[in-house]
Amino acid sequence: MYLEINLDGRVTGSDTQTPYSLLQLKPVKPGHVVIKGPSSSLFLCVDRGGNLRGQSHYSETNCTFRELLLADGYTRFISSHYGFAVSLASRHSPDQHTVPFTRFLPLRNNLKTDSASEQSPNNQRLFNMDSDDLLGMGLNSVASPQFSMDK
């Protein structure tokens, strides 16, 4: 499933990649990231009840996540303040045996884009998506199976 931040702030999952499932991760300190949906212009946030939502303004308390790289190449995101894992499963689901969808795998964008939208506004730095150090942090990282297959 692809995590999506929709225009109305709902956080859902989709079986296919959509413009709302393309997410940007920005490190704010070692091991902690902010997740933003460029199509919705909303930050991924969590409330004290563990409910995910998109919101237009960044709040360190609600919108910062600890990024845990797992040995299998997947990533878990845990609320830095509340300790809840980012999950696409409903916390109120009567079926306690459902898959929690708490592990995420970075994937390449497979959507067609306009050449105009690929241009960087105000000469901002572009990320090299083929780099082993995408965010320029100079840290050794666990290789994602998806990225490793393509090299």
mmCIF file of C-alpha atoms in Angstrom, residues 28-136:
data_model
loop_
_atom_site.group_PDB
_atom_site.id
_atom_site.type_symbol
_atom_site.label_atom_id
_atom_site.label_comp_id
_atom_site.label_asym_id
_atom_site.label_seq_id
_atom_site.Cartn_x
_atom_site.Cartn_y
_atom_site.Cartn_z
ATOM 1 C CA VAL A 28 15.343 17.828 11.008
ATOM 2 C CA LYS A 29 17.974 16.224 13.246
ATOM 3 C CA PRO A 30 19.805 12.880 13.130
ATOM 4 C CA GLY A 31 17.254 10.075 12.972
ATOM 5 C CA HIS A 32 14.224 12.392 12.876
ATOM 6 C CA VAL A 33 12.278 13.498 9.789
ATOM 7 C CA VAL A 34 9.343 15.587 8.675
ATOM 8 C CA ILE A 35 7.086 14.062 5.996
ATOM 9 C CA LYS A 36 5.263 16.333 3.560
ATOM 10 C CA GLY A 37 2.966 15.667 0.619
ATOM 11 C CA PRO A 38 3.914 18.128 -2.154
ATOM 12 C CA SER A 39 0.614 17.584 -4.008
ATOM 13 C CA SER A 40 -1.490 18.406 -0.950
ATOM 14 C CA SER A 41 1.046 20.810 0.618
ATOM 15 C CA LEU A 42 0.285 19.129 3.962
ATOM 16 C CA PHE A 43 2.573 17.713 6.636
ATOM 17 C CA LEU A 44 1.993 14.227 8.022
ATOM 18 C CA CYS A 45 1.069 14.646 11.693
ATOM 19 C CA VAL A 46 -0.287 12.549 14.546
ATOM 20 C CA ASP A 47 -2.465 13.588 17.479
ATOM 21 C CA ARG A 48 -2.234 12.356 21.071
ATOM 22 C CA GLY A 49 -4.726 9.583 20.235
ATOM 23 C CA GLY A 50 -2.406 8.223 17.532
ATOM 24 C CA ASN A 51 -4.597 9.356 14.627
ATOM 25 C CA LEU A 52 -2.778 10.457 11.481
ATOM 26 C CA ARG A 53 -3.783 13.586 9.605
ATOM 27 C CA GLY A 54 -2.362 16.100 7.184
ATOM 28 C CA GLN A 55 -2.032 19.668 8.371
ATOM 29 C CA SER A 56 -0.899 22.838 6.637
ATOM 30 C CA HIS A 57 1.448 24.063 9.347
ATOM 31 C CA TYR A 58 4.370 22.209 10.863
ATOM 32 C CA SER A 59 4.287 21.445 14.576
ATOM 33 C CA GLU A 60 7.380 19.806 16.065
ATOM 34 C CA THR A 61 5.240 17.963 18.623
ATOM 35 C CA ASN A 62 2.791 16.477 16.106
ATOM 36 C CA CYS A 63 4.750 16.342 12.848
ATOM 37 C CA THR A 64 8.235 14.992 13.663
ATOM 38 C CA PHE A 65 8.937 11.283 13.334
ATOM 39 C CA ARG A 66 11.824 9.096 14.377
ATOM 40 C CA GLU A 67 13.009 7.136 11.326
ATOM 41 C CA LEU A 68 14.016 3.561 12.091
ATOM 42 C CA LEU A 69 15.820 1.756 9.271
ATOM 43 C CA LEU A 70 15.186 -1.984 9.523
ATOM 44 C CA ALA A 71 17.650 -4.666 8.421
ATOM 45 C CA ASP A 72 15.362 -5.764 5.559
ATOM 46 C CA GLY A 73 15.443 -2.284 3.939
ATOM 47 C CA TYR A 74 12.053 -1.205 5.231
ATOM 48 C CA THR A 75 11.553 1.849 7.427
ATOM 49 C CA ARG A 76 9.344 2.524 10.439
ATOM 50 C CA PHE A 77 8.296 6.011 11.438
ATOM 51 C CA ILE A 78 7.505 6.623 15.111
ATOM 52 C CA SER A 79 6.043 9.868 16.467
ATOM 53 C CA SER A 80 8.937 11.582 18.246
ATOM 54 C CA HIS A 81 6.595 13.028 20.870
ATOM 55 C CA TYR A 82 3.795 10.476 21.330
ATOM 56 C CA GLY A 83 5.582 7.223 20.426
ATOM 57 C CA PHE A 84 2.910 5.988 17.996
ATOM 58 C CA ALA A 85 4.019 4.176 14.841
ATOM 59 C CA VAL A 86 2.793 5.531 11.517
ATOM 60 C CA SER A 87 0.259 2.898 10.466
ATOM 61 C CA LEU A 88 -2.355 2.592 7.744
ATOM 62 C CA ALA A 89 -4.455 0.242 9.882
ATOM 63 C CA SER A 90 -7.353 1.728 11.812
ATOM 64 C CA ARG A 91 -6.708 1.903 15.549
ATOM 65 C CA HIS A 92 -10.415 1.197 16.021
ATOM 66 C CA SER A 93 -10.576 -1.914 13.815
ATOM 67 C CA PRO A 94 -12.534 -4.777 15.418
ATOM 68 C CA ASP A 95 -10.215 -7.291 13.723
ATOM 69 C CA GLN A 96 -7.046 -7.306 15.810
ATOM 70 C CA HIS A 97 -5.383 -9.724 13.353
ATOM 71 C CA THR A 98 -5.153 -7.283 10.443
ATOM 72 C CA VAL A 99 -1.742 -6.378 9.044
ATOM 73 C CA PRO A 100 -0.781 -3.072 10.675
ATOM 74 C CA PHE A 101 1.008 -1.582 7.608
ATOM 75 C CA THR A 102 3.677 0.017 9.768
ATOM 76 C CA ARG A 103 6.704 -0.755 7.574
ATOM 77 C CA PHE A 104 7.436 1.430 4.575
ATOM 78 C CA LEU A 105 9.752 1.017 1.607
ATOM 79 C CA PRO A 106 11.040 3.984 -0.371
ATOM 80 C CA LEU A 107 10.126 3.563 -4.034
ATOM 81 C CA ARG A 108 10.836 5.488 -7.194
ATOM 82 C CA ASN A 109 8.161 7.755 -8.599
ATOM 83 C CA ASN A 110 6.454 5.902 -11.467
ATOM 84 C CA LEU A 111 4.014 8.709 -12.285
ATOM 85 C CA LYS A 112 4.320 10.868 -15.377
ATOM 86 C CA THR A 113 5.226 14.459 -14.541
ATOM 87 C CA ASP A 114 5.222 17.711 -16.471
ATOM 88 C CA SER A 115 8.626 19.038 -17.377
ATOM 89 C CA ALA A 116 7.539 22.371 -15.864
ATOM 90 C CA SER A 117 6.846 20.742 -12.493
ATOM 91 C CA GLU A 118 10.298 19.153 -12.503
ATOM 92 C CA GLN A 119 11.961 22.554 -12.612
ATOM 93 C CA SER A 120 13.179 23.812 -9.277
ATOM 94 C CA PRO A 121 11.474 27.026 -8.103
ATOM 95 C CA ASN A 122 13.818 29.803 -6.928
ATOM 96 C CA ASN A 123 16.869 27.729 -7.908
ATOM 97 C CA GLN A 124 16.421 25.377 -4.951
ATOM 98 C CA ARG A 125 18.776 22.419 -4.773
ATOM 99 C CA LEU A 126 17.513 19.289 -6.563
ATOM 100 C CA PHE A 127 18.009 15.872 -4.988
ATOM 101 C CA ASN A 128 19.993 13.280 -6.914
ATOM 102 C CA MET A 129 17.592 10.325 -6.726
ATOM 103 C CA ASP A 130 20.354 7.907 -7.797
ATOM 104 C CA SER A 131 22.666 8.949 -4.972
ATOM 105 C CA ASP A 132 23.319 6.625 -2.057
ATOM 106 C CA ASP A 133 23.173 9.754 0.141
ATOM 107 C CA LEU A 134 19.891 11.284 -1.099
ATOM 108 C CA LEU A 135 19.575 13.861 1.669
ATOM 109 C CA GLY A 136 23.266 14.816 1.648
#
